[in-house]
mmCIF file of C-alpha atoms and ligand atoms in Angstrom:
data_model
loop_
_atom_site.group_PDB
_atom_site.id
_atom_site.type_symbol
_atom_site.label_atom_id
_atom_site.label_comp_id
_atom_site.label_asym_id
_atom_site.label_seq_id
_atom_site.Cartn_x
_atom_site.Cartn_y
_atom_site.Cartn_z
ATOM 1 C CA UNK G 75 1.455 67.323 -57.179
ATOM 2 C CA UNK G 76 1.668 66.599 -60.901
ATOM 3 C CA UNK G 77 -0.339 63.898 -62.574
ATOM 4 C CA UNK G 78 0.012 61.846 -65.333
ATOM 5 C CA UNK G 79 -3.505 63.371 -66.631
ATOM 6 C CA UNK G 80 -3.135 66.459 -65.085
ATOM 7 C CA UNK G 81 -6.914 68.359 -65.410
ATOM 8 C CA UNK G 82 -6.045 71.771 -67.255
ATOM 9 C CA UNK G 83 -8.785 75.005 -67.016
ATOM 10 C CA UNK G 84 -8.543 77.499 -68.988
ATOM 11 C CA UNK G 85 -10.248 81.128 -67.878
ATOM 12 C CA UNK G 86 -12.208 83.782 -70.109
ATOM 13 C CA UNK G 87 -12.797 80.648 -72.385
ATOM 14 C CA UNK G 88 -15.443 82.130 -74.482
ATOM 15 C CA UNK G 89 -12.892 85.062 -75.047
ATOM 16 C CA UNK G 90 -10.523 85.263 -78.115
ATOM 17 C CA UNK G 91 -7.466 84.199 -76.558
ATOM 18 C CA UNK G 92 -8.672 81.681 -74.202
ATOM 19 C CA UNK G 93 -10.686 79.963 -77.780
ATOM 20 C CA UNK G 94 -7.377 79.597 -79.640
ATOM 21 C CA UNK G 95 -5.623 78.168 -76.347
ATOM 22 C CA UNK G 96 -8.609 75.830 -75.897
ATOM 23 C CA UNK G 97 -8.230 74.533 -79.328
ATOM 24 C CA UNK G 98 -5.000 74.250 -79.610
ATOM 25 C CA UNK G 99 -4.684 72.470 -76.165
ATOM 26 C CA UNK G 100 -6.933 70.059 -77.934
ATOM 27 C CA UNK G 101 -4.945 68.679 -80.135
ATOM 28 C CA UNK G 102 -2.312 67.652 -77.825
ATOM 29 C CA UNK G 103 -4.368 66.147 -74.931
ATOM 30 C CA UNK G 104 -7.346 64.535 -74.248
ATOM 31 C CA UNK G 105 -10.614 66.602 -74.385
ATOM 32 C CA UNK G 106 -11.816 64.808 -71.261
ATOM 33 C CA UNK G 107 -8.564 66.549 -69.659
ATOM 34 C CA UNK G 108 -9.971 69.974 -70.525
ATOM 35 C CA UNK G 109 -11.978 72.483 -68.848
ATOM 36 C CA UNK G 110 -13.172 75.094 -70.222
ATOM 37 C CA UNK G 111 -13.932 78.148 -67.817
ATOM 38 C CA UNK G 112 -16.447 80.373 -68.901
ATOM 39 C CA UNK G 113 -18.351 83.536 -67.104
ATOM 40 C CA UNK G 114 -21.450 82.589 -69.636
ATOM 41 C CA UNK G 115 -22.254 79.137 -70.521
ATOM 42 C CA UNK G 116 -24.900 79.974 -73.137
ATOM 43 C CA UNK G 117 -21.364 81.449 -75.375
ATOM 44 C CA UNK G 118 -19.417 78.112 -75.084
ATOM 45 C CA UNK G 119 -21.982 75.747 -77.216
ATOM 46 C CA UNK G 120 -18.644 74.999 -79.753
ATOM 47 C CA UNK G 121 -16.439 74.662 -76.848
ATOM 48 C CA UNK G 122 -18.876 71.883 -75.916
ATOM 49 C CA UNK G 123 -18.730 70.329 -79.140
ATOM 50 C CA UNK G 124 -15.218 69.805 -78.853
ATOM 51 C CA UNK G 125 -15.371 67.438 -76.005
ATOM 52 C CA UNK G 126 -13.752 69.748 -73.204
ATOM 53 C CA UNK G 127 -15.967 69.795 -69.710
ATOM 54 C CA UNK G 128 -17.609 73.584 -70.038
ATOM 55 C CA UNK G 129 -17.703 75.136 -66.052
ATOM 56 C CA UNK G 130 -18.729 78.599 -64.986
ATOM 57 C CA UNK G 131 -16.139 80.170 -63.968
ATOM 58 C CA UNK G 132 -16.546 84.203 -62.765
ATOM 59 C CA UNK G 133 -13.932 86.578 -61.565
ATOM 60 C CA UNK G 134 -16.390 88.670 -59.749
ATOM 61 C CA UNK G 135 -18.233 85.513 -57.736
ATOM 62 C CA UNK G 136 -15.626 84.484 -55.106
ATOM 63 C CA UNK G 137 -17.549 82.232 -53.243
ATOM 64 C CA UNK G 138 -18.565 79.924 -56.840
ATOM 65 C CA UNK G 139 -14.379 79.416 -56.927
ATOM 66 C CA UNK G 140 -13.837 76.510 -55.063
ATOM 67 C CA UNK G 141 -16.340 74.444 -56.960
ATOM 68 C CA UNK G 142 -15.359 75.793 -60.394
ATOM 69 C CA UNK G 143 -11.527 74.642 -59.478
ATOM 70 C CA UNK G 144 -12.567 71.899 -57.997
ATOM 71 C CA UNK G 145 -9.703 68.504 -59.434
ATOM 72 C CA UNK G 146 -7.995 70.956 -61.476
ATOM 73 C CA UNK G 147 -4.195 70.766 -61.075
ATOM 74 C CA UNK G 148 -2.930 73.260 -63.347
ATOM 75 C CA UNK G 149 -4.917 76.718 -64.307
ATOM 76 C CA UNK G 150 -4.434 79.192 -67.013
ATOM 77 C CA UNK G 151 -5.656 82.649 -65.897
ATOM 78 C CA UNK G 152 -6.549 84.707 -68.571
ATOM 79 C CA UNK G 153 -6.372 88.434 -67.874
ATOM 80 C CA UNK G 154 -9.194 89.992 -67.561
ATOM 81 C CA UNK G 155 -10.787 92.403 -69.757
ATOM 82 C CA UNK G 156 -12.918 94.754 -67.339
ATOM 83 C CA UNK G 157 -9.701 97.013 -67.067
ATOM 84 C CA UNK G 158 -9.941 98.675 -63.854
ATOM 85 C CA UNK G 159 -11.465 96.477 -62.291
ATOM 86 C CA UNK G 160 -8.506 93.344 -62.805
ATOM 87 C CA UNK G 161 -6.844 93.516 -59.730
ATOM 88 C CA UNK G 162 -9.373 92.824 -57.115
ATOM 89 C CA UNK G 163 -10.650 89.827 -59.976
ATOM 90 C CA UNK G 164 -7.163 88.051 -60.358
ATOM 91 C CA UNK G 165 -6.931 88.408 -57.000
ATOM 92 C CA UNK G 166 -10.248 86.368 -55.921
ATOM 93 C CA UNK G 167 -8.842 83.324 -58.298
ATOM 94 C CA UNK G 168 -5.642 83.269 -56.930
ATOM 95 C CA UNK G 169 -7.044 83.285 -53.504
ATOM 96 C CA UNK G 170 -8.914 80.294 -55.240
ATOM 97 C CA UNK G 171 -6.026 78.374 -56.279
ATOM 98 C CA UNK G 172 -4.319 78.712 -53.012
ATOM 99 C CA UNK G 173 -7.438 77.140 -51.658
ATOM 100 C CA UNK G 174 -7.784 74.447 -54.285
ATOM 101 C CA UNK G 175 -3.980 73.434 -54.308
ATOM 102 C CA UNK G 176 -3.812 73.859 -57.816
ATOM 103 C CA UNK G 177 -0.466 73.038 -58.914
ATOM 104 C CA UNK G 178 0.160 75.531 -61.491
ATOM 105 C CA UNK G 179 -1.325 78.630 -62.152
ATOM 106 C CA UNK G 180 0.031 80.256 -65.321
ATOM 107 C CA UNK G 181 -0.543 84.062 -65.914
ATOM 108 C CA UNK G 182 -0.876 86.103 -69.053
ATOM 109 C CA UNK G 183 0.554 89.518 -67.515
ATOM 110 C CA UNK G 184 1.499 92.573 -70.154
ATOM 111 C CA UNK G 185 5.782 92.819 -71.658
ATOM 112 C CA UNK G 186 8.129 93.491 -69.350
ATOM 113 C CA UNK G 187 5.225 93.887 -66.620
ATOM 114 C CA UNK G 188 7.929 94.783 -63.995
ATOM 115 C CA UNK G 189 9.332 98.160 -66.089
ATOM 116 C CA UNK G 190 6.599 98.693 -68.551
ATOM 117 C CA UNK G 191 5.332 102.287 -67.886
ATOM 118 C CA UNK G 192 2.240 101.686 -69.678
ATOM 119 C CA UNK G 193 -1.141 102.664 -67.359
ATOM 120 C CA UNK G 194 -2.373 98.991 -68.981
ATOM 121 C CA UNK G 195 0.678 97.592 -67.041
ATOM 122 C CA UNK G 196 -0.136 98.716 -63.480
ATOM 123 C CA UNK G 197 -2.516 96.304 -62.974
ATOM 124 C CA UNK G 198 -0.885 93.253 -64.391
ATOM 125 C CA UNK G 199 2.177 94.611 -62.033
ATOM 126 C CA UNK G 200 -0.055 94.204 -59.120
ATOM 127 C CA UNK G 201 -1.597 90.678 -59.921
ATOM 128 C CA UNK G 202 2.422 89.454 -60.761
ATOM 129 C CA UNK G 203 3.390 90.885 -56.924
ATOM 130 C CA UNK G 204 0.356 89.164 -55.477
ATOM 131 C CA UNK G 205 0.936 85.778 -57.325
ATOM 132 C CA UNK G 206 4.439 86.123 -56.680
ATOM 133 C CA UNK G 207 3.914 86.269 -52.651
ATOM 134 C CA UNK G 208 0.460 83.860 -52.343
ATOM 135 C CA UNK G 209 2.165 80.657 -51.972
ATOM 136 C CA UNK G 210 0.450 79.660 -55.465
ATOM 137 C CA UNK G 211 2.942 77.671 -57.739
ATOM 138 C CA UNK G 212 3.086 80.098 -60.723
ATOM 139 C CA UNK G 213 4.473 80.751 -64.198
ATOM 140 C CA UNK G 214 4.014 83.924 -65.516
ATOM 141 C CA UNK G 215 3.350 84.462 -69.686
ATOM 142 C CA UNK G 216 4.250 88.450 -69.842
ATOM 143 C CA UNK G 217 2.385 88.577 -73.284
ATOM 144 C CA UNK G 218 3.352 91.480 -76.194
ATOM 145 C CA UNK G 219 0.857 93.240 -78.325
ATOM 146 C CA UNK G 220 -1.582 91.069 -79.977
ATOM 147 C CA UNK G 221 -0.977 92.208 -84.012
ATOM 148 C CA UNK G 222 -5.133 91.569 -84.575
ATOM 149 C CA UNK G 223 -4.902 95.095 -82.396
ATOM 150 C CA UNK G 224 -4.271 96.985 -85.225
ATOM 151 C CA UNK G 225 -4.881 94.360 -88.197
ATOM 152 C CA UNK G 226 -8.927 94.212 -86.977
ATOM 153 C CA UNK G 227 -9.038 97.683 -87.877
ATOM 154 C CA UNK G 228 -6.932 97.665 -91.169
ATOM 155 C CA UNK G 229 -10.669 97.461 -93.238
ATOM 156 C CA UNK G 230 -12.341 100.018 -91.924
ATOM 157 C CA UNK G 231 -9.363 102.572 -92.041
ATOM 158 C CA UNK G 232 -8.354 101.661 -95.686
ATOM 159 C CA UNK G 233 -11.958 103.666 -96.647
ATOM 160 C CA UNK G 234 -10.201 106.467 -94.382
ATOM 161 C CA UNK G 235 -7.117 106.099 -96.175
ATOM 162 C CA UNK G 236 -4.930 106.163 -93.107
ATOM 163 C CA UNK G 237 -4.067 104.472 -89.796
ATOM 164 C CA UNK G 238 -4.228 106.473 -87.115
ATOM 165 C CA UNK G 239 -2.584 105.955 -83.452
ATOM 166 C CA UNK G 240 0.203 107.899 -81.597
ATOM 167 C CA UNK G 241 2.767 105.436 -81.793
ATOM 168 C CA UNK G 242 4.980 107.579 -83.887
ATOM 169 C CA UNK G 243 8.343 105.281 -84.994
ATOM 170 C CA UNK G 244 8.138 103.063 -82.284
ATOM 171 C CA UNK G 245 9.143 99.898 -83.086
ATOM 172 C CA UNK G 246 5.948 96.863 -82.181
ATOM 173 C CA UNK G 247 6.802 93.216 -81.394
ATOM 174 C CA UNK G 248 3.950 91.799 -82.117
ATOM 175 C CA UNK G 249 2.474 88.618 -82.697
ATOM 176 C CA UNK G 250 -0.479 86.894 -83.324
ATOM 177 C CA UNK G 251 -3.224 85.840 -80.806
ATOM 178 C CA UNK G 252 -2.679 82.356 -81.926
ATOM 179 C CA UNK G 253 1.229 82.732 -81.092
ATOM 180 C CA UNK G 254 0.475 83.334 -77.573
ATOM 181 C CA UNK G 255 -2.040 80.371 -77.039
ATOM 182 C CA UNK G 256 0.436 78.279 -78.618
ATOM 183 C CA UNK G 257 3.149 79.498 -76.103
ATOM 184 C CA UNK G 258 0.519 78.923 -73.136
ATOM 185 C CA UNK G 259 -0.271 75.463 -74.092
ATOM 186 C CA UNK G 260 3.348 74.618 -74.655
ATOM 187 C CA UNK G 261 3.889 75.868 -70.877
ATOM 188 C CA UNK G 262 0.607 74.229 -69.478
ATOM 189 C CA UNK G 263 1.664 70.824 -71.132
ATOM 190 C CA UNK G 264 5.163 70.686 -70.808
ATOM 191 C CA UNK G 265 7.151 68.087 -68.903
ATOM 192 C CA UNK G 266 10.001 70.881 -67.978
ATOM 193 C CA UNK G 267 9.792 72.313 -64.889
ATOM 194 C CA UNK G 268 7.248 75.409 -65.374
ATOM 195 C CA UNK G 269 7.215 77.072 -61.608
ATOM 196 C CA UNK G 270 8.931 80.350 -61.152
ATOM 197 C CA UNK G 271 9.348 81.265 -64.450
ATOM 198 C CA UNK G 272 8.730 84.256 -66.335
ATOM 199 C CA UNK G 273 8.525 84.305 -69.870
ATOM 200 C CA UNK G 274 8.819 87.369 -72.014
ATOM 201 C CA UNK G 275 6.728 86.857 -75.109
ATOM 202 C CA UNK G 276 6.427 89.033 -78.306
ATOM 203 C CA UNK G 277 6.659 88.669 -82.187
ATOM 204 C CA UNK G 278 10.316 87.870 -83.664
ATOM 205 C CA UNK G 279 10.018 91.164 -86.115
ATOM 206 C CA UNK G 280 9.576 94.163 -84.726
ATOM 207 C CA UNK G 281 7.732 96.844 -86.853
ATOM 208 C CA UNK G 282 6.238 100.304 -86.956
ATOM 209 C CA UNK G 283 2.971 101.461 -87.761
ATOM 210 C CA UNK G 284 4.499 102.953 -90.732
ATOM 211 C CA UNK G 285 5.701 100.150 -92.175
ATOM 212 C CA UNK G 286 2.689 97.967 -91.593
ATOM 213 C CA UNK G 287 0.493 100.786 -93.641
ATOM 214 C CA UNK G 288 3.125 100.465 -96.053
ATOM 215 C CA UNK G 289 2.363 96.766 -96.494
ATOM 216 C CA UNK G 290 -1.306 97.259 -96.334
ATOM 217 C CA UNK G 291 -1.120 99.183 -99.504
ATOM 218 C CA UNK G 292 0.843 97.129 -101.103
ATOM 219 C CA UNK G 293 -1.004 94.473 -100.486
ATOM 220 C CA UNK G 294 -4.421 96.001 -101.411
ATOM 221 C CA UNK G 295 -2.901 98.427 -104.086
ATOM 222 C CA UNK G 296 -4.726 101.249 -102.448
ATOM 223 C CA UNK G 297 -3.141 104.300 -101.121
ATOM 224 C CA UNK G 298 -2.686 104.172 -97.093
ATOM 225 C CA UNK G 299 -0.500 105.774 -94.855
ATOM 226 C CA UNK G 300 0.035 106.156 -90.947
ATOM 227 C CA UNK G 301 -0.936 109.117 -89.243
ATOM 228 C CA UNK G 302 0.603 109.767 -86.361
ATOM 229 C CA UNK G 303 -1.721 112.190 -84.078
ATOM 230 C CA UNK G 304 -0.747 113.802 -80.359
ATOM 231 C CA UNK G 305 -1.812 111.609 -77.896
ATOM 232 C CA UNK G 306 -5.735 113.792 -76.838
ATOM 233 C CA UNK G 307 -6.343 113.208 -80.315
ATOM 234 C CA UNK G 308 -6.120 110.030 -80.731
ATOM 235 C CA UNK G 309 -7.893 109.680 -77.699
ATOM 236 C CA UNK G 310 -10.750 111.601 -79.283
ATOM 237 C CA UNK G 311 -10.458 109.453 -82.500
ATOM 238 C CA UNK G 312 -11.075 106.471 -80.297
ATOM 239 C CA UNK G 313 -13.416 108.207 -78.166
ATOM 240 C CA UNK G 314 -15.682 109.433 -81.424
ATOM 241 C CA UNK G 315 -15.111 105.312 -82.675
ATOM 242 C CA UNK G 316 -17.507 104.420 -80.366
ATOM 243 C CA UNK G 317 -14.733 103.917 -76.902
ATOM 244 C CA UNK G 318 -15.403 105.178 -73.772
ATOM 245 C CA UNK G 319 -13.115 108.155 -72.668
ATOM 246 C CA UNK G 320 -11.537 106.119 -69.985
ATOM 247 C CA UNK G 321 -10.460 103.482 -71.699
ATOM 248 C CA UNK G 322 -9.757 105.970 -75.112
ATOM 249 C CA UNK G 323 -6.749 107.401 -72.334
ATOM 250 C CA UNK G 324 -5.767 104.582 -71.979
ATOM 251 C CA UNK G 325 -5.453 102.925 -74.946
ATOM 252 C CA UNK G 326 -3.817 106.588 -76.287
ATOM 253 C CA UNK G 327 -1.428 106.430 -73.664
ATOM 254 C CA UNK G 328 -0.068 102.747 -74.820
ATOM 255 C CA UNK G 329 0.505 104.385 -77.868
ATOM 256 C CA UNK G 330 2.853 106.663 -76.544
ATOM 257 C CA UNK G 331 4.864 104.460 -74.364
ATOM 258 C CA UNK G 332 5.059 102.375 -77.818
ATOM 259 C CA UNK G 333 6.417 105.097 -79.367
ATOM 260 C CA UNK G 334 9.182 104.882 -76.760
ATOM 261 C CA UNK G 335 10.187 101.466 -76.805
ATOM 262 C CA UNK G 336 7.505 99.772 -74.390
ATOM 263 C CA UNK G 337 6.174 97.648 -76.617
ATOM 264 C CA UNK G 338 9.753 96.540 -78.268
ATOM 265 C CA UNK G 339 11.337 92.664 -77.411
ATOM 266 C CA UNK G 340 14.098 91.040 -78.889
ATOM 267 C CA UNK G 341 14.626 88.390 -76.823
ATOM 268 C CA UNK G 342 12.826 85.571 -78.907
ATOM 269 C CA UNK G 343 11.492 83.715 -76.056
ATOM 270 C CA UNK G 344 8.133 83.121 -77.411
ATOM 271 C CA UNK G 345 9.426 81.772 -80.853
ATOM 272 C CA UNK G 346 11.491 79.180 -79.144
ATOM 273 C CA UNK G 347 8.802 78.194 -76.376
ATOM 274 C CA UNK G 348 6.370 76.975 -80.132
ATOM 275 C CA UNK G 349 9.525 75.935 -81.507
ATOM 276 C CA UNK G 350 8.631 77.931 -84.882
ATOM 277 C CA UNK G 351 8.517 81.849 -86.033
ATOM 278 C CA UNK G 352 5.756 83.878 -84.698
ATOM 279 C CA UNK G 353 3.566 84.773 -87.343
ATOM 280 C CA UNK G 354 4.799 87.542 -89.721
ATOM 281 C CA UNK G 355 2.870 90.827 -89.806
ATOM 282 C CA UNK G 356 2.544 90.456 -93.097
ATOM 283 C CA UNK G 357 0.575 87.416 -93.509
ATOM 284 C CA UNK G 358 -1.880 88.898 -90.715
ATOM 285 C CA UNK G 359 -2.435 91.997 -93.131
ATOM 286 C CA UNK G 360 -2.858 88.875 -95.915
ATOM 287 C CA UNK G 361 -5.383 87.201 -93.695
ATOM 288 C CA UNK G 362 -7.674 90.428 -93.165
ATOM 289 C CA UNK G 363 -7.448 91.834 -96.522
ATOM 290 C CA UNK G 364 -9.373 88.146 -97.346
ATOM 291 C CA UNK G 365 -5.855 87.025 -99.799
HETATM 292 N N1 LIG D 62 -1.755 91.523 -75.521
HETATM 293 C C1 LIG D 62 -2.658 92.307 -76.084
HETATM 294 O O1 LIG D 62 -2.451 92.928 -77.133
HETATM 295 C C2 LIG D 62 -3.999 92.416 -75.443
HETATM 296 C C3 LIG D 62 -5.012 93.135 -76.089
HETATM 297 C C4 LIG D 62 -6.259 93.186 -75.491
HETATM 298 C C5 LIG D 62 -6.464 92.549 -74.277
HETATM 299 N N2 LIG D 62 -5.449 91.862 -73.686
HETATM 300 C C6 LIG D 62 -5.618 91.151 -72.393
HETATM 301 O O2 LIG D 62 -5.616 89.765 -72.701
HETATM 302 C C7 LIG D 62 -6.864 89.179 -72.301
HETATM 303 C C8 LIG D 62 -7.284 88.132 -73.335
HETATM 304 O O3 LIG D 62 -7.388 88.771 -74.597
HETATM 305 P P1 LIG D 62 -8.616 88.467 -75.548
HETATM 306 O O4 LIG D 62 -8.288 89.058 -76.844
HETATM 307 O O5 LIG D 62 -9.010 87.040 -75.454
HETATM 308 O O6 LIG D 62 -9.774 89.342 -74.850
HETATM 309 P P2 LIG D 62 -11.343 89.073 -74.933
HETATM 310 O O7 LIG D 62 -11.706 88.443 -76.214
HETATM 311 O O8 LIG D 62 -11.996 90.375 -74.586
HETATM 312 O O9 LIG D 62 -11.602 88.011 -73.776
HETATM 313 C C9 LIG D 62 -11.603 88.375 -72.436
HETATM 314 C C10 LIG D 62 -12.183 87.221 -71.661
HETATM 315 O O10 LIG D 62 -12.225 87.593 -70.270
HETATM 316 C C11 LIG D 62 -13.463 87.136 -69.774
HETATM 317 N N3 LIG D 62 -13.868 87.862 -68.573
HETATM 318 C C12 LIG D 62 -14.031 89.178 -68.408
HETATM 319 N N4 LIG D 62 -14.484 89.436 -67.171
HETATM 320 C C13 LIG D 62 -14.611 88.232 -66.563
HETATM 321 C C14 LIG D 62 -15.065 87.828 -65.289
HETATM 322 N N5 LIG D 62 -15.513 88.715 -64.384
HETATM 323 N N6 LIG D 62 -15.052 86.508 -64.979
HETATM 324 C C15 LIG D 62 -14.611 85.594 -65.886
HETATM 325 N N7 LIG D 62 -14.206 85.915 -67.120
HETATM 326 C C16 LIG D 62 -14.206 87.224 -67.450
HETATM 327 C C17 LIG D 62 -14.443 87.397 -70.895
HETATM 328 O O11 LIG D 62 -15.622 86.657 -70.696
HETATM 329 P P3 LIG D 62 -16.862 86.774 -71.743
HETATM 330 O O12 LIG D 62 -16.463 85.884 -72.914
HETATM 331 O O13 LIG D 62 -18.011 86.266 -70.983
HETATM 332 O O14 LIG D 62 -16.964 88.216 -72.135
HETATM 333 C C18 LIG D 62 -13.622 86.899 -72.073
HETATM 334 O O15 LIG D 62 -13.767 85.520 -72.217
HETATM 335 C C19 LIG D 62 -7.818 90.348 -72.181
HETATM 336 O O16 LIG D 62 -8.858 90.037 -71.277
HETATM 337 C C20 LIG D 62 -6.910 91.453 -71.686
HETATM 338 O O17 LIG D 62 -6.671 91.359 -70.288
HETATM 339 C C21 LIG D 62 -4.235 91.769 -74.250
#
């Protein structure tokens, strides 16, 4: 049932993502209708401070779910970030909200979860086909590439000279982390009709890695350039970085299903759900050059 106050949690609240949404959320409802849902208390001190209720909240502790859902009509389950290990996680929560009768349980799955052949998207595919079938009401926020994945590292490769990654021309819609919270707030408060729908979210201008190096040097008047690399050597790029190998496989492969169009939206769905552009790549490459 939906209330007038409806009592909104958001997971993996200490993370980056679930921050931005709690923030945002914020300022268009009451803190007191907030609930922060965190795996570690001790990180959410500045949640606190914002007024929002701070609960534990843990993936991997079934049996804590009930009470940490416990009045909470409509839940925002933030992906998890122990890849590998997601599935059996989402699962527990959704179990959860079937249990706690939540009344809408929004998901932030990967782009075009159902056809993306990324090895990052098998896991969001089986979460989407287990939330699809659990009897949970559910909206599901198919979220593009974050552009902070490759802007984060835009100061430490500009005293390489180069970006590195295996995404040869493929063209990125990207947007910013703050894009997507605004899109998941916009679902979790809106008076429309949310259940069944999935959303296909990613930046309005596509680019390549190519031309954001361009911009970075024009922007910082250095020389930089992309380097495109085969995919086991990127993989040991990321792997010598400080990743482990897994994970470096991983994140190499994504490259190369970029390079082939996996990571490439033009349907503009996320722009119209915040009613504005999605921030430009080239104000992100502003931001971390400190301009
Ligand atoms: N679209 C993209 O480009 C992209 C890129 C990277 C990741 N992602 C996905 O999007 C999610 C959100 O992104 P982000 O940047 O906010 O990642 P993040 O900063 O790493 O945050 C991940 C959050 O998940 C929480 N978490 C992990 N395991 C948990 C568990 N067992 N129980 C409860 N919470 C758990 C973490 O808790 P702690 O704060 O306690 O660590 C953290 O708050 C990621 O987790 C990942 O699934 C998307």
């Amino acid at each position: 049932m939906t209330q007038a106050s409806p009592q909104i949690l958001i997971t993996g609240a200490t993370g980056q993502l679930g921050r931005l949404v709690i923030e945002q959320l914020a300022k268009k409802v009451d803190p007191s209708q907030i609930i922060a849902g965190v795996r570690n208390p001790e990180k959410a001190g500045d949640l606190a401070d914002l007024g929002v209720t701070v609960r534990r909240f843990d993936y991997d502790q079934p049996d804590t779910l009930d009470s940490s859902l416990e009045g909470v009509d409509r839940l925002l389950l933030i992906s998890s970030s122990e890849v590998g290990q997601r599935t059996p996680q989402h699962k527990n929560v959704i179990d959860a909200a079937l249990r706690a009768k939540v009344a809408l349980l929004a998901y932030t799955s990967i782009l075009h979860a159902d056809t993306n052949p990324m090895q990052l998207a098998a896991e969001h595919k089986e979460t989407e086909g287990y939330l699809q079938k659990s009897g949970v009401p559910y909206v599901i926020l198919r979220n593009g590439w974050y552009t902070e994945n490759y802007t984060a590292n835009i100061p430490m490769a500009l005293d390489h000279g180069a970006l590195v990654g295996a995404a040869e021309g493929g063209r990125i819609s990207a947007a910013a982390r703050s894009d997507y919270a605004e899109a998941a707030v916009a679902v979790l408060t809106s008076a429309e009709q949310q259940v069944g729908r999935v959303y296909e979210l990613a930046g309005d201008v596509a680019f390549t890695l190519s031309e954001l190096a361009a911009d970075v040097s024009r922007q910082s008047g250095r020389p930089f350039q992309y380097q495109n690399l085969e995919e086991a050597d990127y993989a040991g790029v990321l792997v010598s970085l400080g990743l482990p190998e897994g994970f470096a496989a991983v994140l190499a492969n994504s490259d190369v299903e970029a390079s082939r169009g996996a990571l490439f939206d033009d349907g503009h769905q996320l722009s119209r759900l915040i009613g504005h552009q999605t921030t430009p790549f080239q104000e992100m490459v502003s931001r971390v050059l400190g301009q």
